[in-house]
PDB file of C-alpha atoms in Angstrom:
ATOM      1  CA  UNK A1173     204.612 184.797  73.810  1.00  0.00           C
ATOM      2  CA  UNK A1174     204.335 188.646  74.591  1.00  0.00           C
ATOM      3  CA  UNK A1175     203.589 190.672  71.262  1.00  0.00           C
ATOM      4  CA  UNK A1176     205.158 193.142  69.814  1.00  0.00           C
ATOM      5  CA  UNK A1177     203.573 197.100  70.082  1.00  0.00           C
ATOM      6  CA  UNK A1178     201.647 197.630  66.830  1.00  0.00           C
ATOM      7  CA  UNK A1179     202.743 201.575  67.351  1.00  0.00           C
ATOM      8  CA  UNK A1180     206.311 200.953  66.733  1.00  0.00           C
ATOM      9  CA  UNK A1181     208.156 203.313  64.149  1.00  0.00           C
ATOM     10  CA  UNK A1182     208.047 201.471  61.053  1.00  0.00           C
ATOM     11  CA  UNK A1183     211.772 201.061  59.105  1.00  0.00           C
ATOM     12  CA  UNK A1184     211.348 197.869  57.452  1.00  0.00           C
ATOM     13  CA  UNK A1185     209.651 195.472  55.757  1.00  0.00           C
ATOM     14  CA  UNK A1186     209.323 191.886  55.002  1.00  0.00           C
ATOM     15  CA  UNK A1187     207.085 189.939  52.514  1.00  0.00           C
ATOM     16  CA  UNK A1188     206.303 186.168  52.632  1.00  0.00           C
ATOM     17  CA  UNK A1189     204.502 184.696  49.822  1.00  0.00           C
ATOM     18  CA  UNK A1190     203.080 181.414  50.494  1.00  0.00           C
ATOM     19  CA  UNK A1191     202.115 178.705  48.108  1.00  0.00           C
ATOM     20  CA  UNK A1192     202.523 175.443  46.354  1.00  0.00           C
ATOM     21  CA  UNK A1193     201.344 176.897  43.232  1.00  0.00           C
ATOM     22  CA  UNK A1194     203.866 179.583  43.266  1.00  0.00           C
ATOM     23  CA  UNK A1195     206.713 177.134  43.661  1.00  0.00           C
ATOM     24  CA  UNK A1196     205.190 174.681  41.280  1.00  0.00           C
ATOM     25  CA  UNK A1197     205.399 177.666  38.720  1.00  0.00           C
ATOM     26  CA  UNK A1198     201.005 177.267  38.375  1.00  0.00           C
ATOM     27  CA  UNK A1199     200.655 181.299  39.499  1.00  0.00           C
ATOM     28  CA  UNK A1200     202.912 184.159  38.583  1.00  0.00           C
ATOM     29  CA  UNK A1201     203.162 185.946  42.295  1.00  0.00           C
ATOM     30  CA  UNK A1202     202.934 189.872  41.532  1.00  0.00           C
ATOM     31  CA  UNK A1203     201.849 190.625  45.213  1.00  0.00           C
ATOM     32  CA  UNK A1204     205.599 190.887  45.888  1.00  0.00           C
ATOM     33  CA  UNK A1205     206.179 193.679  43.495  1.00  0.00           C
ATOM     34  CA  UNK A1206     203.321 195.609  44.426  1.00  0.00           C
ATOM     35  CA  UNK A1207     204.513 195.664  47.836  1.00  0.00           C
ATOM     36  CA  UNK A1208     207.850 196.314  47.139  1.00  0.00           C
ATOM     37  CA  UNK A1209     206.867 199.688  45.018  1.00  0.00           C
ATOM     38  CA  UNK A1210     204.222 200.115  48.092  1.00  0.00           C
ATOM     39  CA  UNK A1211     207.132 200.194  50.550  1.00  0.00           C
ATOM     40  CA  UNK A1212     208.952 202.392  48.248  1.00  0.00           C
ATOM     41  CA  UNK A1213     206.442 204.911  47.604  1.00  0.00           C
ATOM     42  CA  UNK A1214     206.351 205.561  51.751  1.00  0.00           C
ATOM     43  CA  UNK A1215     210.446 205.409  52.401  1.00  0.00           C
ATOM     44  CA  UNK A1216     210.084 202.026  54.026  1.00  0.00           C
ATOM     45  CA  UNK A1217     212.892 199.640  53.370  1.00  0.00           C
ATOM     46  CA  UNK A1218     211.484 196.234  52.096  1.00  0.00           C
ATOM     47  CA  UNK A1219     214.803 193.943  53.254  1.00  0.00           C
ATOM     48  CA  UNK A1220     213.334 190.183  52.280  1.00  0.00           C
ATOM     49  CA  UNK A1221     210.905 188.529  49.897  1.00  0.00           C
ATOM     50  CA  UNK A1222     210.816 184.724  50.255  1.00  0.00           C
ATOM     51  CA  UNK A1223     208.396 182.399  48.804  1.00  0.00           C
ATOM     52  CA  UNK A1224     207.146 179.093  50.678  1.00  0.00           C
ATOM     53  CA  UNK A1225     205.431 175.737  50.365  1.00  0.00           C
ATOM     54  CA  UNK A1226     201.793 175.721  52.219  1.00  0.00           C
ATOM     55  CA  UNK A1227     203.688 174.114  54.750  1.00  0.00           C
ATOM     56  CA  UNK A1228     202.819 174.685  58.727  1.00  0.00           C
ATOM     57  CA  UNK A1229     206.852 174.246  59.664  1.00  0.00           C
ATOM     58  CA  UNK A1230     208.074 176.147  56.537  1.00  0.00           C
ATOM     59  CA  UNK A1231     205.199 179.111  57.601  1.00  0.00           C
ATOM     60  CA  UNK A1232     206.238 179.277  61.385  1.00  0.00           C
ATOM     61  CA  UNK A1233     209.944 179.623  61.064  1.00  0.00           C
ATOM     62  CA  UNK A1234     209.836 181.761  58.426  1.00  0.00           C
ATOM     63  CA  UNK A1235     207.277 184.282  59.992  1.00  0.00           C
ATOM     64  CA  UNK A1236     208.559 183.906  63.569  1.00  0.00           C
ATOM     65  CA  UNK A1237     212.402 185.102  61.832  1.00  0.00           C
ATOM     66  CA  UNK A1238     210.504 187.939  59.760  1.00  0.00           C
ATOM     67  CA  UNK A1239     208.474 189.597  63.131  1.00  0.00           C
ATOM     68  CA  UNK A1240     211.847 189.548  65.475  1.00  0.00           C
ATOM     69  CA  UNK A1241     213.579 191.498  62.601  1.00  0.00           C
ATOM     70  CA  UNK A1242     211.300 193.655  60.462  1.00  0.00           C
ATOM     71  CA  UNK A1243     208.804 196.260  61.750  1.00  0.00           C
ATOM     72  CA  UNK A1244     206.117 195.373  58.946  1.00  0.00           C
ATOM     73  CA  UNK A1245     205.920 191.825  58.165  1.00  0.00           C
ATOM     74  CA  UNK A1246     202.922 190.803  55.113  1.00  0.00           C
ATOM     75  CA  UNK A1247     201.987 187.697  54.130  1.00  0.00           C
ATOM     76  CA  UNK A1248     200.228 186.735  51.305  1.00  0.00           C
ATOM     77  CA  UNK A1249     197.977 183.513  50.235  1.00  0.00           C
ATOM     78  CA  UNK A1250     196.694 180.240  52.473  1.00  0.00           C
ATOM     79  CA  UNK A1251     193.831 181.855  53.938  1.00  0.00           C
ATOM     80  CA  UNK A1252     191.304 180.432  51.326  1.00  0.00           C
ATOM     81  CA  UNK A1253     188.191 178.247  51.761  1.00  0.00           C
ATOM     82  CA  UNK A1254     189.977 174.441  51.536  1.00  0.00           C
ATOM     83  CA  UNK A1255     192.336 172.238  53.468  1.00  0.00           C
ATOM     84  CA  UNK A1256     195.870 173.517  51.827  1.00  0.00           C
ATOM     85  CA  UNK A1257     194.841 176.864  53.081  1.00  0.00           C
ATOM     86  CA  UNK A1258     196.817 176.822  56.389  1.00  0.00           C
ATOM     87  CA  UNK A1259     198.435 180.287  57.076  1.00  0.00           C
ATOM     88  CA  UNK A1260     195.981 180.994  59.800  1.00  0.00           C
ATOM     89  CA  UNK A1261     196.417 178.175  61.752  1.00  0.00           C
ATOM     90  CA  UNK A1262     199.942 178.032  60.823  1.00  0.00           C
ATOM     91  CA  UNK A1263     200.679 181.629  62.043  1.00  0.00           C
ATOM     92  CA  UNK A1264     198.671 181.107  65.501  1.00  0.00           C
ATOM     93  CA  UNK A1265     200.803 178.076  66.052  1.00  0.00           C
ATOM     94  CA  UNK A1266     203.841 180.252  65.316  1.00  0.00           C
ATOM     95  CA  UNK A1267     203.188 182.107  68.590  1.00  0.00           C
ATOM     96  CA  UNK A1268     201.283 180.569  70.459  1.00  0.00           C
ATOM     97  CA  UNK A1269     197.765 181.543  69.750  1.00  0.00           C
ATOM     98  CA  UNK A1270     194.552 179.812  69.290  1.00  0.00           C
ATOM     99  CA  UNK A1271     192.200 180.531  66.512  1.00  0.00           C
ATOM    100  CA  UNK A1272     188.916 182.270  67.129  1.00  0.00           C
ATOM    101  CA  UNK A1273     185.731 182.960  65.234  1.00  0.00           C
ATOM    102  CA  UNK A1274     185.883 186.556  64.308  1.00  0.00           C
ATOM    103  CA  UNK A1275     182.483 187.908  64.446  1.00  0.00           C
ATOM    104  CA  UNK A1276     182.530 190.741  62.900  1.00  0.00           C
ATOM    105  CA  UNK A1277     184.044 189.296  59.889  1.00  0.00           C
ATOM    106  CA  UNK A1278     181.677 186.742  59.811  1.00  0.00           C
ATOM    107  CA  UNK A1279     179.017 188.959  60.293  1.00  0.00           C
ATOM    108  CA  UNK A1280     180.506 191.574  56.363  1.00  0.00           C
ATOM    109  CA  UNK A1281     181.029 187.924  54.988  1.00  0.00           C
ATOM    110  CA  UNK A1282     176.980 186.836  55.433  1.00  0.00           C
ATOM    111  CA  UNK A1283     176.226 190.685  54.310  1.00  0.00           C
ATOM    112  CA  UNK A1284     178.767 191.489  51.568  1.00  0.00           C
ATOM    113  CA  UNK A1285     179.179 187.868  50.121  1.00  0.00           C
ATOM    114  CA  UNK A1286     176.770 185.726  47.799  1.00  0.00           C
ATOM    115  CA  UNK A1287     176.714 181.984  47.631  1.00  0.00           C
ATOM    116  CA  UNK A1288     177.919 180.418  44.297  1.00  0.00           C
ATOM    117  CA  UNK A1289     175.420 179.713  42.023  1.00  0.00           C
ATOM    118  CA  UNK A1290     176.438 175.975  42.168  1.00  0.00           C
ATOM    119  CA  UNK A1291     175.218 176.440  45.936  1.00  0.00           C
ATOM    120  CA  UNK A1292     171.234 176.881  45.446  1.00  0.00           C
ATOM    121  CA  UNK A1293     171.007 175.448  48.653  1.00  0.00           C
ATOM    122  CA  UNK A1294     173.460 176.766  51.058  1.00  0.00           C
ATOM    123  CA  UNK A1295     172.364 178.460  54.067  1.00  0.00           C
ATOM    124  CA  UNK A1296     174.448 180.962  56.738  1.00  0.00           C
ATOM    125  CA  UNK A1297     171.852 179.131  59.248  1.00  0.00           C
ATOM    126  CA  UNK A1298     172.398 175.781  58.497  1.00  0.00           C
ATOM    127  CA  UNK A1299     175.486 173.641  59.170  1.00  0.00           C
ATOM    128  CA  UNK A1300     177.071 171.999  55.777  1.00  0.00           C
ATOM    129  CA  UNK A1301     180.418 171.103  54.308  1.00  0.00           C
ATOM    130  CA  UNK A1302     180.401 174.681  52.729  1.00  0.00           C
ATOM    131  CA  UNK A1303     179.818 176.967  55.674  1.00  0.00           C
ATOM    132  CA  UNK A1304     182.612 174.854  57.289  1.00  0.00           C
ATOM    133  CA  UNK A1305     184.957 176.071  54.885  1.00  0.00           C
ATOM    134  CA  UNK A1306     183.785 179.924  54.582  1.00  0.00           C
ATOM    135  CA  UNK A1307     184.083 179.859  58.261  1.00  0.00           C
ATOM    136  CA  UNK A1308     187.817 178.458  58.073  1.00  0.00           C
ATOM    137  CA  UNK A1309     188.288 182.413  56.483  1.00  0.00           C
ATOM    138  CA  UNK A1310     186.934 184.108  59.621  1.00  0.00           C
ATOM    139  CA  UNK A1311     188.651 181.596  62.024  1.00  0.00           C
ATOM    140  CA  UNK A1312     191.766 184.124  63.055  1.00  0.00           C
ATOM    141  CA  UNK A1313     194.696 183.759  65.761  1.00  0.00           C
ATOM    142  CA  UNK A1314     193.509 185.203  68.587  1.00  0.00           C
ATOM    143  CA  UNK A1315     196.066 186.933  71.388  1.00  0.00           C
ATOM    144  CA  UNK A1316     193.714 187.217  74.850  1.00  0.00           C
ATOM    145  CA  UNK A1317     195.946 190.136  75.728  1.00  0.00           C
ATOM    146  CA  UNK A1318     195.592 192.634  72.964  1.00  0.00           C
ATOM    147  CA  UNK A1319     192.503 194.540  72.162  1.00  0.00           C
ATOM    148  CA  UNK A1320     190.440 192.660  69.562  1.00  0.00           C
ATOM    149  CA  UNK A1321     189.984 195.217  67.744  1.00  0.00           C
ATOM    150  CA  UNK A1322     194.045 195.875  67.008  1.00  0.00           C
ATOM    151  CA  UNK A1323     194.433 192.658  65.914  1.00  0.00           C
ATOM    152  CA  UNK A1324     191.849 192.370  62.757  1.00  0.00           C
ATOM    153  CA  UNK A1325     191.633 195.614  60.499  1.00  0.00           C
ATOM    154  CA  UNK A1326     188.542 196.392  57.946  1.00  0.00           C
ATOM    155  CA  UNK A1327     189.913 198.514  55.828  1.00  0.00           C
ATOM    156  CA  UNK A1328     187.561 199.260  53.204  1.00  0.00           C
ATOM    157  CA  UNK A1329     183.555 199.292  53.650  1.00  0.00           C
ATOM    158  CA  UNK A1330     182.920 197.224  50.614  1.00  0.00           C
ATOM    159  CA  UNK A1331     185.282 194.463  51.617  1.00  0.00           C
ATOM    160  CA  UNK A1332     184.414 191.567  54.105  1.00  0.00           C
ATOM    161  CA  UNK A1333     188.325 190.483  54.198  1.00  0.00           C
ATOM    162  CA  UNK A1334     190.046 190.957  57.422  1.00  0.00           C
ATOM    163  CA  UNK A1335     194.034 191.968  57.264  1.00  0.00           C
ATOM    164  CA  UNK A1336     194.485 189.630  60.902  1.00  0.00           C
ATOM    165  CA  UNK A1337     197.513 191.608  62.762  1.00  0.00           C
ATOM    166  CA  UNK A1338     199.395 188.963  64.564  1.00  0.00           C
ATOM    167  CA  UNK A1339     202.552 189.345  67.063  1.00  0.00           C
ATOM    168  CA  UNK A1340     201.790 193.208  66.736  1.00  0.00           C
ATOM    169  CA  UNK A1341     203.278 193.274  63.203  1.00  0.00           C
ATOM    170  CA  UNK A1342     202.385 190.633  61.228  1.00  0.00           C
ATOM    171  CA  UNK A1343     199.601 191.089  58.809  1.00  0.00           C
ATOM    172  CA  UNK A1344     198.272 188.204  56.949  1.00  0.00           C
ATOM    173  CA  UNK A1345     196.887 189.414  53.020  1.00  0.00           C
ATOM    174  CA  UNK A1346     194.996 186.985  50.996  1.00  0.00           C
ATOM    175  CA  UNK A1347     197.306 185.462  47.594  1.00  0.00           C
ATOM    176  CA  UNK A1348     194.454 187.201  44.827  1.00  0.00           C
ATOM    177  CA  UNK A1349     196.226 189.862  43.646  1.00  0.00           C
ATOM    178  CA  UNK A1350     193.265 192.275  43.284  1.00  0.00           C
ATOM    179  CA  UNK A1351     192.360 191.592  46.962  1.00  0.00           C
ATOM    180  CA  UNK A1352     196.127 191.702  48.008  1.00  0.00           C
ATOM    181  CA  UNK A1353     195.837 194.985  46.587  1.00  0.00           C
ATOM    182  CA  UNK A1354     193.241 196.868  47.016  1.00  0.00           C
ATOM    183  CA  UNK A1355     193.425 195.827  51.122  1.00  0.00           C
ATOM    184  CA  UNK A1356     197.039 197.190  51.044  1.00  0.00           C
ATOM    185  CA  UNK A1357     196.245 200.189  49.227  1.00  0.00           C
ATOM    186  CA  UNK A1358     193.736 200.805  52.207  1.00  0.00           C
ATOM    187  CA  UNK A1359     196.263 200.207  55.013  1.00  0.00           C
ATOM    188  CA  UNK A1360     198.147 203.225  53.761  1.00  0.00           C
ATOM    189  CA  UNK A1361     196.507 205.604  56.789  1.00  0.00           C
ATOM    190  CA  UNK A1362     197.231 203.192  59.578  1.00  0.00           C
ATOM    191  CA  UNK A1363     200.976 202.972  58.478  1.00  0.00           C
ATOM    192  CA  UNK A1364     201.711 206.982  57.890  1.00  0.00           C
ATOM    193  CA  UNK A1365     201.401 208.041  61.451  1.00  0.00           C
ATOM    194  CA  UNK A1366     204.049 205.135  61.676  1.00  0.00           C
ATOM    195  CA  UNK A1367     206.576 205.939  59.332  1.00  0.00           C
ATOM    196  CA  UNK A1368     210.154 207.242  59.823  1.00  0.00           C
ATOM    197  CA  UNK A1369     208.756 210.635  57.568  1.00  0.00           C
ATOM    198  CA  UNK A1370     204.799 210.848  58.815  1.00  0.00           C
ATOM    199  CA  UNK A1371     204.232 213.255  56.138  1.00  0.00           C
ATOM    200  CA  UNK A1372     204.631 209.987  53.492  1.00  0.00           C
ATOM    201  CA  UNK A1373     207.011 211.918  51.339  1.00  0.00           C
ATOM    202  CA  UNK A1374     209.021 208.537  50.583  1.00  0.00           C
ATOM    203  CA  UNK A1375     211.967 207.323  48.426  1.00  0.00           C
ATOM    204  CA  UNK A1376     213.235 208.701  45.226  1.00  0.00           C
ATOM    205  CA  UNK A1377     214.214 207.787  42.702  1.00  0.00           C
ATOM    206  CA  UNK A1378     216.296 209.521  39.705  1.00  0.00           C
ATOM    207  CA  UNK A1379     217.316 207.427  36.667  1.00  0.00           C
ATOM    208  CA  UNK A1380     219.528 208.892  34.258  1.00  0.00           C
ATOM    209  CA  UNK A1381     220.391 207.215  30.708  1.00  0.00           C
ATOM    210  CA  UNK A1382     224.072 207.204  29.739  1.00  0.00           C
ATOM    211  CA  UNK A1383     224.960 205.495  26.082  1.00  0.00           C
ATOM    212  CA  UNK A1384     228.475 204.581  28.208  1.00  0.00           C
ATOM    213  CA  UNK A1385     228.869 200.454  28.947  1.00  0.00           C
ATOM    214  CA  UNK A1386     228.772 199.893  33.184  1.00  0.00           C
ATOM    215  CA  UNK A1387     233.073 199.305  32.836  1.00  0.00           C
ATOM    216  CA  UNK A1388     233.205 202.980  31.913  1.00  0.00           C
ATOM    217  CA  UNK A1389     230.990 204.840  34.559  1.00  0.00           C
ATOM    218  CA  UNK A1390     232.659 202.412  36.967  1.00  0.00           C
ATOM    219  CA  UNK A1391     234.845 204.170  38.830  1.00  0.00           C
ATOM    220  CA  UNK A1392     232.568 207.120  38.207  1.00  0.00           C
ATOM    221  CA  UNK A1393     230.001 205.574  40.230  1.00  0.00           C
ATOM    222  CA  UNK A1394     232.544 204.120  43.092  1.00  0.00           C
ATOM    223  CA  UNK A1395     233.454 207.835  43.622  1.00  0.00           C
ATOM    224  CA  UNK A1396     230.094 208.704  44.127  1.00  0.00           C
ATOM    225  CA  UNK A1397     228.074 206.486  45.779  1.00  0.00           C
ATOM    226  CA  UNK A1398     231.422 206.818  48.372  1.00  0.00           C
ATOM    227  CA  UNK A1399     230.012 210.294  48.669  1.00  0.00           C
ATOM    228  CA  UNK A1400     226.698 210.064  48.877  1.00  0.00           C
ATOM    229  CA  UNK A1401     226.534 207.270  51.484  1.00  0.00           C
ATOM    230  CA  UNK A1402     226.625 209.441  54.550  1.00  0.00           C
ATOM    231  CA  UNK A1403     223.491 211.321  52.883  1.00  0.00           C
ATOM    232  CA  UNK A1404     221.889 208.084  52.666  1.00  0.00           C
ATOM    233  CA  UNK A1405     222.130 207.883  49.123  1.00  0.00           C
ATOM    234  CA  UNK A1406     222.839 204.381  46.836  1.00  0.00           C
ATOM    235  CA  UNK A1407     223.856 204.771  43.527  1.00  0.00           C
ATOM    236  CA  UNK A1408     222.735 201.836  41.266  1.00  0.00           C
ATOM    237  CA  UNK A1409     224.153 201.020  37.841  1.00  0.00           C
ATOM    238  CA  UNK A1410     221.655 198.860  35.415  1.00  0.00           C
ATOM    239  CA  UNK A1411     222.817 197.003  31.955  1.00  0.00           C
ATOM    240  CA  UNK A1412     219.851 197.110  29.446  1.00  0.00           C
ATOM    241  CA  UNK A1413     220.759 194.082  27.740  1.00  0.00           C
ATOM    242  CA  UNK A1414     219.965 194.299  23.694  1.00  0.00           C
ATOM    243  CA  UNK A1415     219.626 198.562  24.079  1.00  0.00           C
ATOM    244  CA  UNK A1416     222.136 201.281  23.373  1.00  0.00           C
ATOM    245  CA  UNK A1417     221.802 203.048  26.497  1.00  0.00           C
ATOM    246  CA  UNK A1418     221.533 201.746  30.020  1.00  0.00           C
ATOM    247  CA  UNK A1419     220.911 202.981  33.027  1.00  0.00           C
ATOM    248  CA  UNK A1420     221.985 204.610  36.472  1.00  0.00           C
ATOM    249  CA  UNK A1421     220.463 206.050  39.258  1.00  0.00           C
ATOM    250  CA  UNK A1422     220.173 207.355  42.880  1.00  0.00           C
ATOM    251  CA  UNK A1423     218.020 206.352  45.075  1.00  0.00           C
ATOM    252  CA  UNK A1424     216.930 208.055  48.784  1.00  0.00           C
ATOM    253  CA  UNK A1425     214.904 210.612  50.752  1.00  0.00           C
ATOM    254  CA  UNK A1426     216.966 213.657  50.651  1.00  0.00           C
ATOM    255  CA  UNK A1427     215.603 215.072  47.374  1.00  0.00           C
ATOM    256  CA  UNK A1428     217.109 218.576  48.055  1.00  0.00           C
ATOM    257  CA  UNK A1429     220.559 217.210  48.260  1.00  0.00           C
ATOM    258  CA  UNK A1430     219.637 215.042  45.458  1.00  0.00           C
ATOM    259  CA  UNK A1431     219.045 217.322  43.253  1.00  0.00           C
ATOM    260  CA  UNK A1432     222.334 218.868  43.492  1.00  0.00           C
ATOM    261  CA  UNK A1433     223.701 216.144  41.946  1.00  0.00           C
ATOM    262  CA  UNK A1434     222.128 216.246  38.921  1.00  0.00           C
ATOM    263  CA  UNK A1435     224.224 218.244  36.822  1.00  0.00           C
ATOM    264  CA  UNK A1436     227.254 216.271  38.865  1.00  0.00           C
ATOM    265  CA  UNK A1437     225.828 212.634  37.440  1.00  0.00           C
ATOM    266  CA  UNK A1438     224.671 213.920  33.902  1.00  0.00           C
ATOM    267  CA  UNK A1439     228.482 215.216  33.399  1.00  0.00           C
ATOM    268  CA  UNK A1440     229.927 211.925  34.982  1.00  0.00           C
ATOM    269  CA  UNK A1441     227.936 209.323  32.924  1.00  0.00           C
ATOM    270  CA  UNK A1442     227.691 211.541  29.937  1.00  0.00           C
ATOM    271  CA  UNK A1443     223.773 210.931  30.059  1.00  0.00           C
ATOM    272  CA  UNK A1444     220.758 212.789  31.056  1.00  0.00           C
ATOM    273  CA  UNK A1445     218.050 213.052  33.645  1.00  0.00           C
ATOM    274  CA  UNK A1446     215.270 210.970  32.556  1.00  0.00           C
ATOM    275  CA  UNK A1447     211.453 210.705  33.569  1.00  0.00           C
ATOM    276  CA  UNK A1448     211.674 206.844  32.113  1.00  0.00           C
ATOM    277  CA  UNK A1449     214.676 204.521  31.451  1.00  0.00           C
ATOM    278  CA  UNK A1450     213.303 204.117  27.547  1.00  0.00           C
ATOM    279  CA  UNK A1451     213.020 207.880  27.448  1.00  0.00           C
ATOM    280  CA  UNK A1452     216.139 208.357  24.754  1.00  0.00           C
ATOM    281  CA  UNK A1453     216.130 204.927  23.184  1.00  0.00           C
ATOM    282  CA  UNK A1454     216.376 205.188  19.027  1.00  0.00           C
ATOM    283  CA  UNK A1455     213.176 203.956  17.742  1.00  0.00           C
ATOM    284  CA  UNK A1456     215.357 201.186  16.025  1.00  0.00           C
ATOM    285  CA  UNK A1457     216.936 199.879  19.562  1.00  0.00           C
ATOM    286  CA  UNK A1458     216.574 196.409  18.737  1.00  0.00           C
ATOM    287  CA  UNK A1459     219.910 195.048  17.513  1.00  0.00           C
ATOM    288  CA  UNK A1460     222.503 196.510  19.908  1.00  0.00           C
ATOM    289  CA  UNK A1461     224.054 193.573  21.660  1.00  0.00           C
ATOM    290  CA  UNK A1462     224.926 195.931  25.136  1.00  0.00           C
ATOM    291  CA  UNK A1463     229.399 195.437  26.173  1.00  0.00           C
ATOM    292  CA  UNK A1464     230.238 195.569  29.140  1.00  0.00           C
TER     293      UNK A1464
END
């Protein structure tokens, strides 16, 4: 299968989260959200989050759908030390691929890892059970036709961890969220020069708090997200069940324009500008059942 450019413009996003214990309700997944406000923070529109079983069918439909239709695909979880961990394999199968021991990354994993203490014995040398499964995280598709160096990214000197680039726009993020993280966080540089607005000036976001139920702003609202559309505007309208005030806002990359709406919104809504949805809550907000 030919890939896909890694310098495309990047638009969109996907996110698959992968794992049993996600379904099975054993791990709250967060990685999600922190990609989602990621994506948001750099104007790219994240259209799809799905979660899967650690399942090699489930894995290759769903990422094979996600590259043909979003520029930035990121997976998260499978990629660990033991048999259940299959999103490598899984995602080489997908298109084609083989899977290769990466060097380099098994080169930072002897220097920057340590052997757990209930491993006296192991040895990088020697084979054993264990280095077999350390080595399953540094076995990575491999595409003969693409630079090697394009398709696994080190994105942080104290890190060991790979982000493997498969199909030219799938990158494949391990589940722990503080690893999921901090690697994504450090992909930020290779993805600006990418982006619809290189200078990474994003979305916004302005929320203002109107004590009116969502029935009255209603046609308010349909008015004006008619006329904001073309601007690429969306209006949003948000219930705060059990609160007094709720919430609306505009979201987009035109901030100039945006701004001109303020005074337009605050007057329509009978609300206010706020830096927080909570901002004008009564410290006694507990007891107001919100009406629609």
């Amino acid at each position: 299968m030919t890939s896909a450019s890694n310098a495309s413009t990047i638009h969109t996003a996907a996110c698959l989260i992968i794992g049993d214990e996600v379904l099975g309700g054993k791990t709250v997944d967060t990685n999600s959200t922190y990609l989602a406000k990621f994506c948001f923070g750099l104007g790219i529109q994240l259209k799809r989050i799905e979660v899967i079983p650690d399942d090699e069918e489930d894995i290759m439909e769903a990422v094979r759908r996600m590259s043909s239709k979003y520029d930035f695909v990121v997976t998260s979880g499978g990629i660990g030390p033991t048999h259940d961990d299959i999103t490598y394999q899984s995602i080489a199968k997908a298109f084609g691929l083989s899977l290769q021991l990466h060097e380099p990354a098994f080169e930072r994993m002897k220097r920057l890892s340590r052997p757990h203490p209930k491993q006296p014995n192991f040895d990088w040398e020697t084979p054993s059970p264990g280095l077999t499964a350390k080595l399953r995280m540094v076995e990575l598709p491999y595409d003969p036709n693409l630079p090697a160096e394009s398709q696994a990214l080190f994105v942080a000197d104290d890190l060991w961890v790979p982000i493997a680039v498969v199909n030219g726009n799938v990158h494949i993020l391990p589940g722990v969220p503080r690893l999921f993280e901090r690697l994504l966080l450090n992909l930020k540089p290779h993805l600006i020069p990418r982006l619809t607005d290189p200078e990474g000036k994003g979305t916004f976001r302005f929320l203002f708090s109107t004590p009116l139920p969502e029935s009255a702003v209603a046609p308010f609202l349909t008015d004006l997200a008619a006329k904001v559309e073309p601007h690429g505007i969306k209006v949003g309208s948000y219930p705060r069940w059990g609160k007094k005030r709720n919430t609306v806002t505009l979201v987009g990359a035109d901030k100039e324009y945006m701004d001109s709406l303020v005074a337009e919104v605050e007057a329509g809504v009978e609300g206010k500008l706020v830096e927080k949805e909570d901002e004008l809550d009564p410290p006694s907000d507990t007891e107001h059942v919100y009406s629609q």
